[in-house]
């Protein structure tokens, strides 16, 4: 029998990803045994403390064992972390060392949502692709520049390391792992019991673009405000550089360093975010929305919208606008 460790970090404040992992793999074991097989995993929660309080003591998790008692495990799941990521990592240095040791000893590791911060702290993600909740992307990039962050991806899978996007999308990662360690039939069974859509691959439709403002470049912040205040206007990088009396090359360099986007990419994302809100809440049809955000070519609008959200404007409106009607 293989061993599965669900870690319980100190300072943890996310209960759902621990309980969800525990329930999914126990359900998979039960189904697997009902078919006449032996259970695939022994599932244990392990941490640094005997008792971890969550949500100001409202809930308490008592791990089965201390991580030091586990010398060999096959699969490790890191749950989502408290939003104070720096504090969480400081509280769990021994756990981070243990994760690295186990991986080098042959274990596979999966991080859920912002659990990617802990996984990245091991150095094991350097040079690899990774996903996490889109809302934490800016801070993650700043803390772990050697990791190739792919927030549009719901799941990444590289060399026995798995990561996933945000919030309850972790259930899709768990189904992915069930299919790998059990089989497709068991994964489908779990998806039906849990009522989770299987084979969802992107979190792009759920992303809310708020602009990357966690920097100190005042010129770039002014340029961002100008773009966001006039999404229908096509600002060229040259025009923006001239407005702020700096060279085009220097402006591009500073804008990319501060936001992670070129000025043109930033404008596209701002326009698409405005279009999304119009499609969700407004009475405008898709053509009217297209013009309102500065596009005159339907093909270009559709292509850009789908590239960023993973859905066409029509698909997005149908999903998120209750009284969708397209003229």
mmCIF file of C-alpha atoms in Angstrom:
data_model
loop_
_atom_site.group_PDB
_atom_site.id
_atom_site.type_symbol
_atom_site.label_atom_id
_atom_site.label_comp_id
_atom_site.label_asym_id
_atom_site.label_seq_id
_atom_site.Cartn_x
_atom_site.Cartn_y
_atom_site.Cartn_z
ATOM 1 C CA UNK A 1 0.000 0.000 0.000
ATOM 2 C CA UNK A 2 1.205 3.484 -0.863
ATOM 3 C CA UNK A 3 1.346 6.297 1.679
ATOM 4 C CA UNK A 4 -0.335 9.672 1.230
ATOM 5 C CA UNK A 5 0.561 12.582 3.507
ATOM 6 C CA UNK A 6 -1.691 15.626 3.800
ATOM 7 C CA UNK A 7 0.449 18.186 5.598
ATOM 8 C CA UNK A 8 -0.998 20.481 8.248
ATOM 9 C CA UNK A 9 1.219 23.579 8.399
ATOM 10 C CA UNK A 10 1.452 25.650 11.562
ATOM 11 C CA UNK A 11 -0.424 28.928 11.272
ATOM 12 C CA UNK A 12 -2.794 27.263 8.819
ATOM 13 C CA UNK A 13 -6.158 28.851 8.159
ATOM 14 C CA UNK A 14 -7.633 26.806 5.309
ATOM 15 C CA UNK A 15 -9.699 23.844 6.354
ATOM 16 C CA UNK A 16 -11.479 22.959 3.112
ATOM 17 C CA UNK A 17 -8.429 21.806 1.147
ATOM 18 C CA UNK A 18 -7.339 19.476 3.961
ATOM 19 C CA UNK A 19 -10.789 17.985 4.515
ATOM 20 C CA UNK A 20 -11.407 17.798 0.769
ATOM 21 C CA UNK A 21 -8.182 15.894 0.161
ATOM 22 C CA UNK A 22 -8.917 13.503 3.018
ATOM 23 C CA UNK A 23 -12.452 12.802 1.809
ATOM 24 C CA UNK A 24 -11.614 12.400 -1.899
ATOM 25 C CA UNK A 25 -8.861 9.844 -1.369
ATOM 26 C CA UNK A 26 -10.822 7.902 1.226
ATOM 27 C CA UNK A 27 -13.772 7.823 -1.171
ATOM 28 C CA UNK A 28 -11.473 6.631 -3.965
ATOM 29 C CA UNK A 29 -10.121 3.915 -1.667
ATOM 30 C CA UNK A 30 -13.648 2.764 -0.782
ATOM 31 C CA UNK A 31 -14.691 2.546 -4.419
ATOM 32 C CA UNK A 32 -11.460 0.799 -5.398
ATOM 33 C CA UNK A 33 -12.003 -1.790 -2.647
ATOM 34 C CA UNK A 34 -15.629 -2.306 -3.730
ATOM 35 C CA UNK A 35 -14.225 -3.547 -7.049
ATOM 36 C CA UNK A 36 -12.229 -6.221 -5.253
ATOM 37 C CA UNK A 37 -8.929 -4.355 -5.049
ATOM 38 C CA UNK A 38 -6.764 -3.422 -2.086
ATOM 39 C CA UNK A 39 -6.797 0.213 -1.012
ATOM 40 C CA UNK A 40 -4.199 2.243 -2.898
ATOM 41 C CA UNK A 41 -3.306 4.697 -0.125
ATOM 42 C CA UNK A 42 -2.969 4.877 3.602
ATOM 43 C CA UNK A 43 -4.000 8.492 4.175
ATOM 44 C CA UNK A 44 -2.489 10.463 7.065
ATOM 45 C CA UNK A 45 -2.456 14.082 8.157
ATOM 46 C CA UNK A 46 0.955 15.123 9.448
ATOM 47 C CA UNK A 47 2.325 18.374 10.809
ATOM 48 C CA UNK A 48 4.694 20.045 13.221
ATOM 49 C CA UNK A 49 2.197 20.383 16.072
ATOM 50 C CA UNK A 50 -0.246 18.078 17.793
ATOM 51 C CA UNK A 51 -3.017 20.623 17.436
ATOM 52 C CA UNK A 52 -3.555 23.424 14.905
ATOM 53 C CA UNK A 53 -6.328 25.947 15.460
ATOM 54 C CA UNK A 54 -8.021 27.553 12.467
ATOM 55 C CA UNK A 55 -10.278 30.598 12.077
ATOM 56 C CA UNK A 56 -9.466 32.007 15.527
ATOM 57 C CA UNK A 57 -10.002 28.669 17.219
ATOM 58 C CA UNK A 58 -13.370 27.919 15.653
ATOM 59 C CA UNK A 59 -11.954 24.698 14.184
ATOM 60 C CA UNK A 60 -9.109 22.482 15.338
ATOM 61 C CA UNK A 61 -7.080 19.948 13.350
ATOM 62 C CA UNK A 62 -5.220 17.221 15.207
ATOM 63 C CA UNK A 63 -2.798 15.550 12.755
ATOM 64 C CA UNK A 64 -2.397 11.789 12.918
ATOM 65 C CA UNK A 65 1.348 12.142 13.375
ATOM 66 C CA UNK A 66 4.378 14.413 13.358
ATOM 67 C CA UNK A 67 6.238 14.691 10.044
ATOM 68 C CA UNK A 68 9.395 13.317 11.695
ATOM 69 C CA UNK A 69 7.593 9.997 12.183
ATOM 70 C CA UNK A 70 7.170 9.638 8.418
ATOM 71 C CA UNK A 71 10.441 8.501 6.905
ATOM 72 C CA UNK A 72 8.934 7.488 3.566
ATOM 73 C CA UNK A 73 5.798 8.658 1.792
ATOM 74 C CA UNK A 74 4.682 8.419 -1.832
ATOM 75 C CA UNK A 75 2.454 11.446 -2.343
ATOM 76 C CA UNK A 76 2.288 14.682 -0.360
ATOM 77 C CA UNK A 77 -0.494 17.251 -0.545
ATOM 78 C CA UNK A 78 0.155 20.811 0.620
ATOM 79 C CA UNK A 79 -3.091 22.676 1.408
ATOM 80 C CA UNK A 80 -3.741 26.356 0.767
ATOM 81 C CA UNK A 81 -1.964 28.709 3.177
ATOM 82 C CA UNK A 82 -2.894 31.646 5.349
ATOM 83 C CA UNK A 83 -2.654 34.855 3.293
ATOM 84 C CA UNK A 84 0.349 36.060 5.290
ATOM 85 C CA UNK A 85 2.646 33.904 3.191
ATOM 86 C CA UNK A 86 5.920 35.190 4.607
ATOM 87 C CA UNK A 87 4.775 34.424 8.160
ATOM 88 C CA UNK A 88 3.502 30.994 7.089
ATOM 89 C CA UNK A 89 6.873 30.099 5.577
ATOM 90 C CA UNK A 90 8.768 31.267 8.680
ATOM 91 C CA UNK A 91 6.541 29.125 10.901
ATOM 92 C CA UNK A 92 7.142 26.037 8.783
ATOM 93 C CA UNK A 93 10.847 25.927 7.917
ATOM 94 C CA UNK A 94 11.146 22.372 9.260
ATOM 95 C CA UNK A 95 8.200 21.296 7.111
ATOM 96 C CA UNK A 96 9.753 22.924 4.030
ATOM 97 C CA UNK A 97 12.996 21.011 4.610
ATOM 98 C CA UNK A 98 11.014 17.786 5.068
ATOM 99 C CA UNK A 99 9.159 18.331 1.785
ATOM 100 C CA UNK A 100 12.416 18.710 -0.123
ATOM 101 C CA UNK A 101 13.898 15.653 1.551
ATOM 102 C CA UNK A 102 10.876 13.523 0.724
ATOM 103 C CA UNK A 103 10.829 14.631 -2.921
ATOM 104 C CA UNK A 104 14.499 13.818 -3.331
ATOM 105 C CA UNK A 105 13.689 10.441 -1.780
ATOM 106 C CA UNK A 106 11.106 9.681 -4.472
ATOM 107 C CA UNK A 107 7.854 11.210 -3.215
ATOM 108 C CA UNK A 108 5.581 13.225 -5.469
ATOM 109 C CA UNK A 109 4.191 16.536 -4.205
ATOM 110 C CA UNK A 110 0.979 18.397 -5.035
ATOM 111 C CA UNK A 111 0.227 21.931 -3.874
ATOM 112 C CA UNK A 112 -3.280 23.305 -3.576
ATOM 113 C CA UNK A 113 -3.940 26.962 -4.380
ATOM 114 C CA UNK A 114 -1.544 29.148 -2.345
ATOM 115 C CA UNK A 115 0.172 26.053 -1.005
ATOM 116 C CA UNK A 116 2.394 26.756 -4.013
ATOM 117 C CA UNK A 117 4.204 29.347 -1.852
ATOM 118 C CA UNK A 118 5.397 26.589 0.470
ATOM 119 C CA UNK A 119 6.296 24.313 -2.414
ATOM 120 C CA UNK A 120 8.233 27.109 -4.123
ATOM 121 C CA UNK A 121 10.096 27.832 -0.878
ATOM 122 C CA UNK A 122 11.737 24.399 -1.186
ATOM 123 C CA UNK A 123 13.401 25.456 -4.448
ATOM 124 C CA UNK A 124 11.886 22.433 -6.186
ATOM 125 C CA UNK A 125 9.805 24.631 -8.491
ATOM 126 C CA UNK A 126 12.744 26.673 -9.803
ATOM 127 C CA UNK A 127 12.718 26.492 -13.605
ATOM 128 C CA UNK A 128 9.359 24.686 -13.607
ATOM 129 C CA UNK A 129 5.808 25.736 -14.425
ATOM 130 C CA UNK A 130 3.452 26.408 -11.556
ATOM 131 C CA UNK A 131 -0.074 27.642 -10.939
ATOM 132 C CA UNK A 132 -1.700 29.238 -7.908
ATOM 133 C CA UNK A 133 -4.683 31.451 -7.186
ATOM 134 C CA UNK A 134 -4.685 34.352 -9.648
ATOM 135 C CA UNK A 135 -5.197 36.793 -6.800
ATOM 136 C CA UNK A 136 -1.782 35.881 -5.331
ATOM 137 C CA UNK A 137 0.104 35.964 -8.630
ATOM 138 C CA UNK A 138 1.811 39.317 -8.114
ATOM 139 C CA UNK A 139 3.217 38.448 -4.704
ATOM 140 C CA UNK A 140 4.243 34.987 -5.871
ATOM 141 C CA UNK A 141 6.209 36.390 -8.811
ATOM 142 C CA UNK A 142 7.987 38.819 -6.525
ATOM 143 C CA UNK A 143 8.966 36.124 -4.040
ATOM 144 C CA UNK A 144 9.850 33.372 -6.522
ATOM 145 C CA UNK A 145 11.121 34.892 -9.792
ATOM 146 C CA UNK A 146 12.781 31.621 -10.873
ATOM 147 C CA UNK A 147 9.404 29.845 -11.091
ATOM 148 C CA UNK A 148 7.433 29.998 -14.355
ATOM 149 C CA UNK A 149 4.022 31.055 -13.050
ATOM 150 C CA UNK A 150 1.117 30.018 -15.292
ATOM 151 C CA UNK A 151 -2.012 31.276 -13.534
ATOM 152 C CA UNK A 152 -4.234 30.511 -16.510
ATOM 153 C CA UNK A 153 -3.522 26.818 -15.953
ATOM 154 C CA UNK A 154 -5.769 24.932 -13.570
ATOM 155 C CA UNK A 155 -3.217 22.126 -13.142
ATOM 156 C CA UNK A 156 0.494 21.799 -13.845
ATOM 157 C CA UNK A 157 2.335 18.475 -13.876
ATOM 158 C CA UNK A 158 6.124 18.361 -14.063
ATOM 159 C CA UNK A 159 8.522 15.701 -12.812
ATOM 160 C CA UNK A 160 6.284 14.451 -10.026
ATOM 161 C CA UNK A 161 5.289 17.946 -8.898
ATOM 162 C CA UNK A 162 1.693 19.102 -9.283
ATOM 163 C CA UNK A 163 0.167 22.521 -8.667
ATOM 164 C CA UNK A 164 -3.279 23.951 -9.160
ATOM 165 C CA UNK A 165 -5.141 27.247 -9.349
ATOM 166 C CA UNK A 166 -7.338 28.809 -6.727
ATOM 167 C CA UNK A 167 -10.008 28.031 -4.183
ATOM 168 C CA UNK A 168 -12.221 24.982 -4.802
ATOM 169 C CA UNK A 169 -10.560 24.165 -8.114
ATOM 170 C CA UNK A 170 -8.352 21.948 -5.940
ATOM 171 C CA UNK A 171 -11.031 19.284 -6.419
ATOM 172 C CA UNK A 172 -10.016 19.079 -10.085
ATOM 173 C CA UNK A 173 -6.414 18.468 -9.055
ATOM 174 C CA UNK A 174 -7.527 15.715 -6.690
ATOM 175 C CA UNK A 175 -9.525 14.026 -9.455
ATOM 176 C CA UNK A 176 -6.471 14.299 -11.703
ATOM 177 C CA UNK A 177 -4.387 12.513 -9.060
ATOM 178 C CA UNK A 178 -7.078 9.885 -8.487
ATOM 179 C CA UNK A 179 -7.048 9.090 -12.189
ATOM 180 C CA UNK A 180 -3.267 8.740 -12.121
ATOM 181 C CA UNK A 181 -3.007 6.562 -9.013
ATOM 182 C CA UNK A 182 -6.243 4.581 -9.453
ATOM 183 C CA UNK A 183 -7.828 4.779 -12.914
ATOM 184 C CA UNK A 184 -10.187 6.837 -15.064
ATOM 185 C CA UNK A 185 -13.234 4.918 -13.881
ATOM 186 C CA UNK A 186 -12.524 5.761 -10.245
ATOM 187 C CA UNK A 187 -11.937 9.433 -11.078
ATOM 188 C CA UNK A 188 -15.272 9.607 -12.911
ATOM 189 C CA UNK A 189 -17.015 7.920 -9.983
ATOM 190 C CA UNK A 190 -15.555 10.462 -7.549
ATOM 191 C CA UNK A 191 -16.499 13.343 -9.857
ATOM 192 C CA UNK A 192 -20.103 12.135 -9.917
ATOM 193 C CA UNK A 193 -20.315 11.590 -6.173
ATOM 194 C CA UNK A 194 -18.758 14.994 -5.468
ATOM 195 C CA UNK A 195 -20.549 16.631 -8.432
ATOM 196 C CA UNK A 196 -17.358 18.185 -9.770
ATOM 197 C CA UNK A 197 -16.836 18.690 -13.502
ATOM 198 C CA UNK A 198 -13.918 16.512 -14.549
ATOM 199 C CA UNK A 199 -11.295 17.605 -17.101
ATOM 200 C CA UNK A 200 -11.496 21.350 -16.455
ATOM 201 C CA UNK A 201 -8.105 22.773 -17.392
ATOM 202 C CA UNK A 202 -8.237 26.558 -17.071
ATOM 203 C CA UNK A 203 -9.029 29.105 -14.374
ATOM 204 C CA UNK A 204 -8.893 31.995 -16.840
ATOM 205 C CA UNK A 205 -12.698 32.550 -16.885
ATOM 206 C CA UNK A 206 -12.554 33.194 -13.131
ATOM 207 C CA UNK A 207 -9.692 35.692 -13.170
ATOM 208 C CA UNK A 208 -10.442 39.299 -12.231
ATOM 209 C CA UNK A 209 -7.806 41.667 -13.575
ATOM 210 C CA UNK A 210 -7.140 44.468 -11.104
ATOM 211 C CA UNK A 211 -3.809 45.645 -12.482
ATOM 212 C CA UNK A 212 -0.433 45.089 -10.893
ATOM 213 C CA UNK A 213 -0.048 48.020 -8.483
ATOM 214 C CA UNK A 214 2.385 46.521 -5.975
ATOM 215 C CA UNK A 215 5.351 48.536 -7.229
ATOM 216 C CA UNK A 216 6.850 51.961 -6.566
ATOM 217 C CA UNK A 217 7.291 53.290 -10.109
ATOM 218 C CA UNK A 218 5.113 56.408 -10.101
ATOM 219 C CA UNK A 219 5.411 56.986 -13.844
ATOM 220 C CA UNK A 220 4.106 53.491 -14.540
ATOM 221 C CA UNK A 221 1.285 53.959 -12.026
ATOM 222 C CA UNK A 222 0.239 57.141 -13.834
ATOM 223 C CA UNK A 223 0.321 55.287 -17.153
ATOM 224 C CA UNK A 224 -1.782 52.485 -15.676
ATOM 225 C CA UNK A 225 -4.330 54.999 -14.377
ATOM 226 C CA UNK A 226 -4.500 56.636 -17.811
ATOM 227 C CA UNK A 227 -5.077 53.306 -19.563
ATOM 228 C CA UNK A 228 -7.662 52.153 -17.014
ATOM 229 C CA UNK A 229 -9.484 55.469 -17.170
ATOM 230 C CA UNK A 230 -9.780 55.382 -20.970
ATOM 231 C CA UNK A 231 -10.052 51.711 -22.035
ATOM 232 C CA UNK A 232 -11.707 52.648 -25.323
ATOM 233 C CA UNK A 233 -8.679 54.696 -26.394
ATOM 234 C CA UNK A 234 -5.765 53.011 -28.138
ATOM 235 C CA UNK A 235 -2.628 54.274 -26.415
ATOM 236 C CA UNK A 236 0.649 53.359 -28.099
ATOM 237 C CA UNK A 237 3.746 52.827 -26.002
ATOM 238 C CA UNK A 238 5.417 55.666 -27.888
ATOM 239 C CA UNK A 239 2.552 58.034 -27.011
ATOM 240 C CA UNK A 240 2.649 57.061 -23.352
ATOM 241 C CA UNK A 241 6.424 57.501 -23.207
ATOM 242 C CA UNK A 242 6.109 60.952 -24.764
ATOM 243 C CA UNK A 243 3.380 61.959 -22.289
ATOM 244 C CA UNK A 244 5.694 61.162 -19.386
ATOM 245 C CA UNK A 245 8.818 62.595 -21.023
ATOM 246 C CA UNK A 246 10.903 59.447 -21.063
ATOM 247 C CA UNK A 247 12.343 57.393 -23.903
ATOM 248 C CA UNK A 248 10.214 54.654 -25.462
ATOM 249 C CA UNK A 249 12.804 52.008 -24.623
ATOM 250 C CA UNK A 250 13.062 53.105 -20.993
ATOM 251 C CA UNK A 251 9.273 53.298 -20.657
ATOM 252 C CA UNK A 252 8.788 49.782 -22.029
ATOM 253 C CA UNK A 253 11.468 48.405 -19.731
ATOM 254 C CA UNK A 254 10.000 50.061 -16.648
ATOM 255 C CA UNK A 255 6.419 49.106 -17.501
ATOM 256 C CA UNK A 256 7.292 45.432 -18.022
ATOM 257 C CA UNK A 257 9.385 45.325 -14.847
ATOM 258 C CA UNK A 258 6.579 46.865 -12.785
ATOM 259 C CA UNK A 259 3.561 45.006 -14.185
ATOM 260 C CA UNK A 260 4.838 41.922 -15.981
ATOM 261 C CA UNK A 261 3.003 43.089 -19.114
ATOM 262 C CA UNK A 262 3.906 45.222 -22.070
ATOM 263 C CA UNK A 263 1.773 48.392 -22.356
ATOM 264 C CA UNK A 264 -0.148 46.780 -25.231
ATOM 265 C CA UNK A 265 -0.846 43.632 -23.191
ATOM 266 C CA UNK A 266 -1.950 45.745 -20.239
ATOM 267 C CA UNK A 267 -4.388 47.667 -22.413
ATOM 268 C CA UNK A 268 -5.808 44.395 -23.754
ATOM 269 C CA UNK A 269 -6.351 43.041 -20.250
ATOM 270 C CA UNK A 270 -7.997 46.272 -19.081
ATOM 271 C CA UNK A 271 -10.311 46.292 -22.095
ATOM 272 C CA UNK A 272 -11.266 42.650 -21.646
ATOM 273 C CA UNK A 273 -11.985 43.194 -17.939
ATOM 274 C CA UNK A 274 -14.312 46.081 -18.802
ATOM 275 C CA UNK A 275 -15.950 43.933 -21.498
ATOM 276 C CA UNK A 276 -16.471 41.110 -18.997
ATOM 277 C CA UNK A 277 -18.322 43.409 -16.610
ATOM 278 C CA UNK A 278 -20.490 44.715 -19.468
ATOM 279 C CA UNK A 279 -21.327 41.166 -20.538
ATOM 280 C CA UNK A 280 -22.129 40.149 -16.955
ATOM 281 C CA UNK A 281 -24.268 43.090 -15.944
ATOM 282 C CA UNK A 282 -25.195 45.344 -18.847
ATOM 283 C CA UNK A 283 -27.919 45.376 -21.463
ATOM 284 C CA UNK A 284 -25.507 45.890 -24.359
ATOM 285 C CA UNK A 285 -25.116 43.182 -26.951
ATOM 286 C CA UNK A 286 -21.680 41.831 -27.861
ATOM 287 C CA UNK A 287 -21.174 44.237 -30.768
ATOM 288 C CA UNK A 288 -21.982 47.219 -28.575
ATOM 289 C CA UNK A 289 -19.598 45.967 -25.899
ATOM 290 C CA UNK A 290 -16.881 45.519 -28.511
ATOM 291 C CA UNK A 291 -17.180 49.156 -29.617
ATOM 292 C CA UNK A 292 -17.416 50.394 -26.016
ATOM 293 C CA UNK A 293 -13.998 48.961 -25.191
ATOM 294 C CA UNK A 294 -12.284 50.298 -28.291
ATOM 295 C CA UNK A 295 -12.432 47.419 -30.769
ATOM 296 C CA UNK A 296 -13.724 47.835 -34.304
ATOM 297 C CA UNK A 297 -12.891 44.377 -35.615
ATOM 298 C CA UNK A 298 -15.062 41.511 -34.363
ATOM 299 C CA UNK A 299 -12.472 38.842 -35.104
ATOM 300 C CA UNK A 300 -9.739 40.687 -33.195
ATOM 301 C CA UNK A 301 -12.088 41.250 -30.243
ATOM 302 C CA UNK A 302 -13.108 37.589 -30.100
ATOM 303 C CA UNK A 303 -9.531 36.356 -30.385
ATOM 304 C CA UNK A 304 -8.227 38.676 -27.675
ATOM 305 C CA UNK A 305 -11.174 37.954 -25.361
ATOM 306 C CA UNK A 306 -10.780 34.192 -25.709
ATOM 307 C CA UNK A 307 -7.007 34.336 -25.304
ATOM 308 C CA UNK A 308 -7.394 36.060 -21.937
ATOM 309 C CA UNK A 309 -10.538 34.393 -20.552
ATOM 310 C CA UNK A 310 -10.529 31.009 -22.276
ATOM 311 C CA UNK A 311 -14.065 31.675 -23.502
ATOM 312 C CA UNK A 312 -15.565 33.507 -26.457
ATOM 313 C CA UNK A 313 -17.623 36.642 -25.634
ATOM 314 C CA UNK A 314 -20.786 34.680 -26.414
ATOM 315 C CA UNK A 315 -19.767 31.790 -24.148
ATOM 316 C CA UNK A 316 -18.833 34.208 -21.374
ATOM 317 C CA UNK A 317 -22.142 36.082 -21.601
ATOM 318 C CA UNK A 318 -24.124 32.841 -21.647
ATOM 319 C CA UNK A 319 -22.329 31.638 -18.526
ATOM 320 C CA UNK A 320 -22.412 34.778 -16.391
ATOM 321 C CA UNK A 321 -25.349 36.913 -17.539
ATOM 322 C CA UNK A 322 -28.677 35.585 -16.233
ATOM 323 C CA UNK A 323 -30.814 37.044 -19.012
ATOM 324 C CA UNK A 324 -28.308 36.527 -21.821
ATOM 325 C CA UNK A 325 -29.547 37.591 -25.221
ATOM 326 C CA UNK A 326 -27.240 38.398 -28.095
ATOM 327 C CA UNK A 327 -28.347 40.487 -31.051
#
